[in-house]
Tab-separated table of C-alpha atoms in Angstrom:
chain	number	residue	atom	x	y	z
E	102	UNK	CA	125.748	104.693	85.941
E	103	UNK	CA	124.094	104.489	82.362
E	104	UNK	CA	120.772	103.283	81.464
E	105	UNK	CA	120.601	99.592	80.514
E	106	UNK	CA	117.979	98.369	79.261
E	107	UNK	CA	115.875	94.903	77.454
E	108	UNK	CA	112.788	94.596	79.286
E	109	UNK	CA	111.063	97.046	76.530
E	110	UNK	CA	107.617	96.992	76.963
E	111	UNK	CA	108.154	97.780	80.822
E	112	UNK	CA	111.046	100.285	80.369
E	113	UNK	CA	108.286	102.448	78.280
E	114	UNK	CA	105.735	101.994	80.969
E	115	UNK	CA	107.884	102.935	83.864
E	116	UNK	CA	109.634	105.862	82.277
E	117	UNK	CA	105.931	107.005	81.176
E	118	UNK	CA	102.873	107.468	83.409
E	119	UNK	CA	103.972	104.780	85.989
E	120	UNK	CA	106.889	105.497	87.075
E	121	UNK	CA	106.064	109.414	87.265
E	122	UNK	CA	102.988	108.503	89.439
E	123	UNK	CA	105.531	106.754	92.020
E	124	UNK	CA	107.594	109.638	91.748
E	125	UNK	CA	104.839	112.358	92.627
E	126	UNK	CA	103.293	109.817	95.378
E	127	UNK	CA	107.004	109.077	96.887
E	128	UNK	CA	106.075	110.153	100.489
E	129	UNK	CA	102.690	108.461	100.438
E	130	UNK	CA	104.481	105.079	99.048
E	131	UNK	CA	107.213	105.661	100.917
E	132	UNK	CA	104.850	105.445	104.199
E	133	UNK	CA	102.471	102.938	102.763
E	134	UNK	CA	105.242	100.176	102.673
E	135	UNK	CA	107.265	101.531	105.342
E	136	UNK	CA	106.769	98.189	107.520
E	137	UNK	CA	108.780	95.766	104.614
E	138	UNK	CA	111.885	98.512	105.364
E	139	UNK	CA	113.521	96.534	109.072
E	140	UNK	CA	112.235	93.043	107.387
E	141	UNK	CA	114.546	93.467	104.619
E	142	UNK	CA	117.182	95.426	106.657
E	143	UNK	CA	117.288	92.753	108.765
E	144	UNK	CA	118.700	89.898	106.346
E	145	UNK	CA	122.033	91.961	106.401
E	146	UNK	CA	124.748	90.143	107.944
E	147	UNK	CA	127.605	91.401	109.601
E	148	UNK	CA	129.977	90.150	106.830
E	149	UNK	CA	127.856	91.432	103.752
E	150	UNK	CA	129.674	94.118	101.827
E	151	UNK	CA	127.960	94.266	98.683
E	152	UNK	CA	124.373	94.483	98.227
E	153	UNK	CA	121.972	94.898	95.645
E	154	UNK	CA	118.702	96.526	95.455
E	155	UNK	CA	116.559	94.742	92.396
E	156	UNK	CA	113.723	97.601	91.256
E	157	UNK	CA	115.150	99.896	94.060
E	158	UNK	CA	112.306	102.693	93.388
E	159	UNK	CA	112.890	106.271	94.603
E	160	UNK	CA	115.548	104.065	96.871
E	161	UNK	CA	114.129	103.997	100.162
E	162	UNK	CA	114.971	100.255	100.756
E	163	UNK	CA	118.954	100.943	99.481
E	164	UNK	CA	119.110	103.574	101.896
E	165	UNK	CA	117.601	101.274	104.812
E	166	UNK	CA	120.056	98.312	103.529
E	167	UNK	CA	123.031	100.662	103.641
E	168	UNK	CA	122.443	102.103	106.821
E	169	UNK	CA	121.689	98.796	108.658
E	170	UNK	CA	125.213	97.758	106.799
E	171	UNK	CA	127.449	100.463	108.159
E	172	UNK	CA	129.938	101.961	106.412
E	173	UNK	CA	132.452	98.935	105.473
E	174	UNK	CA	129.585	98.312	102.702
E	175	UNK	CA	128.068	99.423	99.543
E	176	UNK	CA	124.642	99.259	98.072
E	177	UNK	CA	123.305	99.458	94.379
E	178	UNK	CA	119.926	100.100	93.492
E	179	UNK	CA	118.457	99.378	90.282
E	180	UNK	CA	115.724	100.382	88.551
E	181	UNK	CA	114.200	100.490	85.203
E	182	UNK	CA	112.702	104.329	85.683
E	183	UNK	CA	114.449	107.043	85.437
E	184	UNK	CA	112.247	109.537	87.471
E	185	UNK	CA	112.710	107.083	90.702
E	186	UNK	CA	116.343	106.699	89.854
E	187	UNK	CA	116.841	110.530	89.957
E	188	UNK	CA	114.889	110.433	93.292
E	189	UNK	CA	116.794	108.402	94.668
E	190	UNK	CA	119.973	110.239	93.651
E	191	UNK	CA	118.377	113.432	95.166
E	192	UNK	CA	117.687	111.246	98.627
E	193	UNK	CA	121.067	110.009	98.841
E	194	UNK	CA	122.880	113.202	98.776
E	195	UNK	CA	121.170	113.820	101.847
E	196	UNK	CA	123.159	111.026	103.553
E	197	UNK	CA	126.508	109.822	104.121
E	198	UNK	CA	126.292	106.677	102.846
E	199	UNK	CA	128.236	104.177	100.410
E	200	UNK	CA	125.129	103.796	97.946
E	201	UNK	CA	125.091	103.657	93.823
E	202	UNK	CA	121.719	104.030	91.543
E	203	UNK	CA	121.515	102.631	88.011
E	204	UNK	CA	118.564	103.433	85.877
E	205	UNK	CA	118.584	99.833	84.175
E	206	UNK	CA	117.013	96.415	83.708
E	207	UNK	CA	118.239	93.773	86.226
E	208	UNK	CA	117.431	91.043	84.876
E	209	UNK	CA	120.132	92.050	81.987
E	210	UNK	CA	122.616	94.252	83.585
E	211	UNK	CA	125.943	93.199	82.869
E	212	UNK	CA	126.552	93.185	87.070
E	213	UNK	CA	130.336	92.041	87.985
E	214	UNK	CA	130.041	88.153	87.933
E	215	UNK	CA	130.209	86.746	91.971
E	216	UNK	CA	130.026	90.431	92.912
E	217	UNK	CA	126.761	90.340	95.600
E	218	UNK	CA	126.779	89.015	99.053
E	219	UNK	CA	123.136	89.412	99.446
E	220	UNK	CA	120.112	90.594	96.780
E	221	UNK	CA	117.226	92.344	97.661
E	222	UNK	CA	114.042	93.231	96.307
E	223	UNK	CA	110.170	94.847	97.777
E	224	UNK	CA	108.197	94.442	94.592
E	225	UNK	CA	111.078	94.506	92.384
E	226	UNK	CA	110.831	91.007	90.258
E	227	UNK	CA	107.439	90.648	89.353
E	228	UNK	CA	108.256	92.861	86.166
E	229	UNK	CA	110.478	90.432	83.819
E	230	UNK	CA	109.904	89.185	80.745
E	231	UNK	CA	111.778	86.313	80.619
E	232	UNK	CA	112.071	85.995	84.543
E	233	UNK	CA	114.648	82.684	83.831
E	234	UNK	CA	116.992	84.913	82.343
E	235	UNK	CA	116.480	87.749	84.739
E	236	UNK	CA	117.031	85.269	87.545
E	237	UNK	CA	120.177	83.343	85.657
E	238	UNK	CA	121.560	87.065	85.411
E	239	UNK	CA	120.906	87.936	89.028
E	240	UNK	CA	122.346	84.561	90.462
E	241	UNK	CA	125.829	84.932	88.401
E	242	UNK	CA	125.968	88.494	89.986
E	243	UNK	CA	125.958	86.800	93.418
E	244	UNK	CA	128.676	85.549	94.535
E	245	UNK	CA	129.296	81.820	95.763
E	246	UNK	CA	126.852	81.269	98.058
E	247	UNK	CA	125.714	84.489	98.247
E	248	UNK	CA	121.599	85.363	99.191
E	249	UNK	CA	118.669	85.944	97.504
E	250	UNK	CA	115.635	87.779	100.214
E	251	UNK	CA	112.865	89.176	98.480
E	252	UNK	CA	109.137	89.707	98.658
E	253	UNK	CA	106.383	89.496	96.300
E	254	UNK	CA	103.038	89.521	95.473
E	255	UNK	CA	100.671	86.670	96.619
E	256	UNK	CA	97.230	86.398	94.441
E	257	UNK	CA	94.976	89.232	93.776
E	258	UNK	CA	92.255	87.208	95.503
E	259	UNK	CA	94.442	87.372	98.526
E	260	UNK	CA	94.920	91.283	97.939
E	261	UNK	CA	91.382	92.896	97.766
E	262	UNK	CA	92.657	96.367	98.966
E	263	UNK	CA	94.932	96.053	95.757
E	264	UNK	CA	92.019	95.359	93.285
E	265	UNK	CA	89.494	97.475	94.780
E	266	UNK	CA	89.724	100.334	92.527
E	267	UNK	CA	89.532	97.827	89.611
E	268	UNK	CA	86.574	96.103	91.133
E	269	UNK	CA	84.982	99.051	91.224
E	270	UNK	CA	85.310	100.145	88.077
E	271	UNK	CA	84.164	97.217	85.994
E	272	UNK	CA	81.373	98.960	85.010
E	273	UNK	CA	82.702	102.346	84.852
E	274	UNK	CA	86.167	102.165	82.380
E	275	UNK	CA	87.563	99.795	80.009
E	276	UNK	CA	90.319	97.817	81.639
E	277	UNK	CA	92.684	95.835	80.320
E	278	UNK	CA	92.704	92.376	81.007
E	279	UNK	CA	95.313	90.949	83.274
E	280	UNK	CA	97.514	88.154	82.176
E	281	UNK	CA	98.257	86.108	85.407
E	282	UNK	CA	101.477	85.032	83.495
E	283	UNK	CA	102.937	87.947	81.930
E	284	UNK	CA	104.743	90.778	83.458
E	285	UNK	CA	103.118	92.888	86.941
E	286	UNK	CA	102.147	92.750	89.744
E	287	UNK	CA	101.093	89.529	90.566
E	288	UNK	CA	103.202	87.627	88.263
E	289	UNK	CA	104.670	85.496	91.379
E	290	UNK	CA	101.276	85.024	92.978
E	291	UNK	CA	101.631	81.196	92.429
E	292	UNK	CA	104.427	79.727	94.840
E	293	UNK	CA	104.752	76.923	92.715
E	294	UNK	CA	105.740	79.152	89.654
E	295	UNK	CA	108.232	81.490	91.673
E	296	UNK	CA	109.683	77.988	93.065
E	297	UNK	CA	110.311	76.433	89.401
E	298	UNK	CA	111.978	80.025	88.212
E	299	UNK	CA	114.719	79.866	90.972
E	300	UNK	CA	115.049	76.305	90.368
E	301	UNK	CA	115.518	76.774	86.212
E	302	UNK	CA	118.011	79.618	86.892
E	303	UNK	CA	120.014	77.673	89.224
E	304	UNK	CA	118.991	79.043	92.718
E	305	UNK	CA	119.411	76.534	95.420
E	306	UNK	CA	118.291	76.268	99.106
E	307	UNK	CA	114.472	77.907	97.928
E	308	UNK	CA	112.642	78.811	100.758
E	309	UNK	CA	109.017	80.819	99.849
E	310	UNK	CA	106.728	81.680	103.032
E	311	UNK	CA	103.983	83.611	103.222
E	312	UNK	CA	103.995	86.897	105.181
E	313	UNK	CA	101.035	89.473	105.863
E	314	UNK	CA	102.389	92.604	106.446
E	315	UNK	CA	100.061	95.683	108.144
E	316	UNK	CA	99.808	98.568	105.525
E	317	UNK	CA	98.299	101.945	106.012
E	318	UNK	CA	98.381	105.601	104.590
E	319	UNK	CA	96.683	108.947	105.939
E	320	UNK	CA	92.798	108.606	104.195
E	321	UNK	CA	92.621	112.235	102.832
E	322	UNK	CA	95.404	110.669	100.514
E	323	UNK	CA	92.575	108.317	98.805
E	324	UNK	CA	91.553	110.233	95.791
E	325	UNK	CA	95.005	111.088	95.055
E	326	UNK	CA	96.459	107.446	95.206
E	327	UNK	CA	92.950	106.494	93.162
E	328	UNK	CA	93.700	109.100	90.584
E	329	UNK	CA	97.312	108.203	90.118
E	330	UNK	CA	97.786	104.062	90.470
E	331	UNK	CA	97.444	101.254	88.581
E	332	UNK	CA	95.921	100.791	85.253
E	333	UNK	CA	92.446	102.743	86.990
E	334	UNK	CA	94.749	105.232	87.824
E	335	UNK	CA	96.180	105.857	84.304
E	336	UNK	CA	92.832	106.080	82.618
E	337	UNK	CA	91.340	108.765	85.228
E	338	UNK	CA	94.678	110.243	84.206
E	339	UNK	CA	93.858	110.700	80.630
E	340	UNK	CA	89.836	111.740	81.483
E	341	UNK	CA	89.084	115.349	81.463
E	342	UNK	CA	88.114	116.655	84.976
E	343	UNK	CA	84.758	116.183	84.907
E	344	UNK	CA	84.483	112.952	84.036
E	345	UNK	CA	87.090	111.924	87.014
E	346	UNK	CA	85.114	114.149	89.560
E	347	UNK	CA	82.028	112.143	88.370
E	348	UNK	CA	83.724	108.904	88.746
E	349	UNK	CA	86.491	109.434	91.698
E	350	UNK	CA	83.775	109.338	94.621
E	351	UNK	CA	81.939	105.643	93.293
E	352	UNK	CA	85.665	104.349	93.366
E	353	UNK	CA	86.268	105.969	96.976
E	354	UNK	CA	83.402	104.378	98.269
E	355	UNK	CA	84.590	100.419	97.306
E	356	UNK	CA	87.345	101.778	99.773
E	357	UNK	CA	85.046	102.370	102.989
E	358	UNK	CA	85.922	98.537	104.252
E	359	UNK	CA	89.533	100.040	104.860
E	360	UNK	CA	89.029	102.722	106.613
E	361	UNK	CA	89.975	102.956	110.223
E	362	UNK	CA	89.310	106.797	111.767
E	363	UNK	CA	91.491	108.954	109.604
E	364	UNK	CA	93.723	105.971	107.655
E	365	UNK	CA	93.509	103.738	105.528
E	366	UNK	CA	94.272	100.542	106.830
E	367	UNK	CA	95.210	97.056	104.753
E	368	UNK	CA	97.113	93.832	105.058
E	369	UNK	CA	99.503	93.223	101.690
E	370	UNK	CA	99.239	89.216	101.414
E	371	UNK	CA	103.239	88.357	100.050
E	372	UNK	CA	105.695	85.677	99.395
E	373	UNK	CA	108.647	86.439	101.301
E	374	UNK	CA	111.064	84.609	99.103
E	375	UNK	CA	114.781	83.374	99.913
E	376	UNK	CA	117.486	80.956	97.951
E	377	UNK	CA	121.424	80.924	97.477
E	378	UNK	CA	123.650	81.133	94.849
């Protein structure tokens, strides 16, 4: 399908250093939030036959949706970068499966109206910037009565192994502030904000529970996550070597509380949010 895009400021991010650092870490993600794959599988229902994927990645949830689904269904995955959309192209030719990428903003997407029996997202709406509209445009693509099961981002407070690196680096790089409001990561960390969005874009039935889910990946993949994600990441990205030799192993060491033998080893603190159209 063609790119479709609003969400500008994000689309440039994600089809820059971002989304190529997901792409070149897919196994390690892929691994890392294995354990949200059956949770979200597992809201399929026997009479669901078309299913969307909201910020679908290098499509290892789509896959997991359509296979749990069987073959009397589709599944679209969306997403606004194109190096995770051509991933999960690649992936998908490796299976027989009823499955359709779209390199595109969601939350504008001019989706089939009533079209979805069931929407999905792992870390897939945090990223709007008008989440109202984003939401109004996701609940017209369901159809009547159709489901909303997604899961997000509590607080960073509530997500140490998340900040660590940024913790850590206070005094080492110039970070950009966060703006608990705006678009990332932990946009939906407040319940009571996620629960007036659905509400404004005319979700009904809200349901938003918290859910710890057991994370890990293999610890001689540190440095590289470290060098690759999140805003630390993409300065030690644009550091000359030395520098990010000199500063790598201070950063490493903020991550000693998670290490258990020869992984790394966190809980991700999320919302696991459901409504209906």
């Amino acid at each position: 399908m063609e790119a479709h895009e609003s969400n500008g400021g994000q689309a440039q991010l994600w089809n820059g250093s971002a989304g190529q650092a997901w792409a070149d870490l897919q196994v390690l993600l892929d691994g890392m939030y294995r354990p949200f794959e059956p949770l979200l599988a597992a809201a399929v229902q026997g009479s669901d036959r078309r299913i969307l994927d909201v910020g679908c990645g290098a499509g290892a949830t789509t896959l997991a949706l359509a296979r749990r689904a069987g073959a009397g269904a589709s599944c679209m995955g969306v997403d606004i970068a194109q190096p995770l959309i051509d991933l999960a192209w690649a992936r998908a030719a490796n299976e027989e499966l009823r499955v359709d990428f779209a390199c595109a903003d969601a939350g504008s997407y001019p989706f089939e109206p009533g079209s979805m029996d069931l929407i999905v997202s792992r870390f897939g709406l945090m990223f709007f910037d008008d989440p109202v509209a984003a939401f109004t445009n996701l609940r017209r693509a369901a159809r009547p009565g159709g489901r909303l099961d997604a899961i997000v981002w509590r607080s960073p407070d509530e997500n140490p192994f998340m900040t660590a690196a940024e913790r850590a680096a206070q005094d080492l790089l110039s970070l950009p502030a966060r703006d608990p409001s705006g678009p990332g990561q932990f946009a939906f960390a407040r319940r009571e904000r996620v629960a007036r969005i659905l509400e404004h874009s005319g979700w009904q039935g809200i349901a938003i529970d918290a859910l710890d889910v057991a994370c890990g990946f293999p610890a001689h993949e540190l440095a590289r996550y470290l060098s690759r994600m999140g805003p630390v990441g993409r300065l030690l990205e644009g550091m000359d070597e030395e520098a990010r030799k000199r500063i790598l192993p201070q950063l490493e060491r903020a991550f000693d509380p998670y290490l258990r033998g020869d992984e790394v080893r966190f809980d991700a603190a999320c919302w696991r949010v459901r409504a209906s159209a």
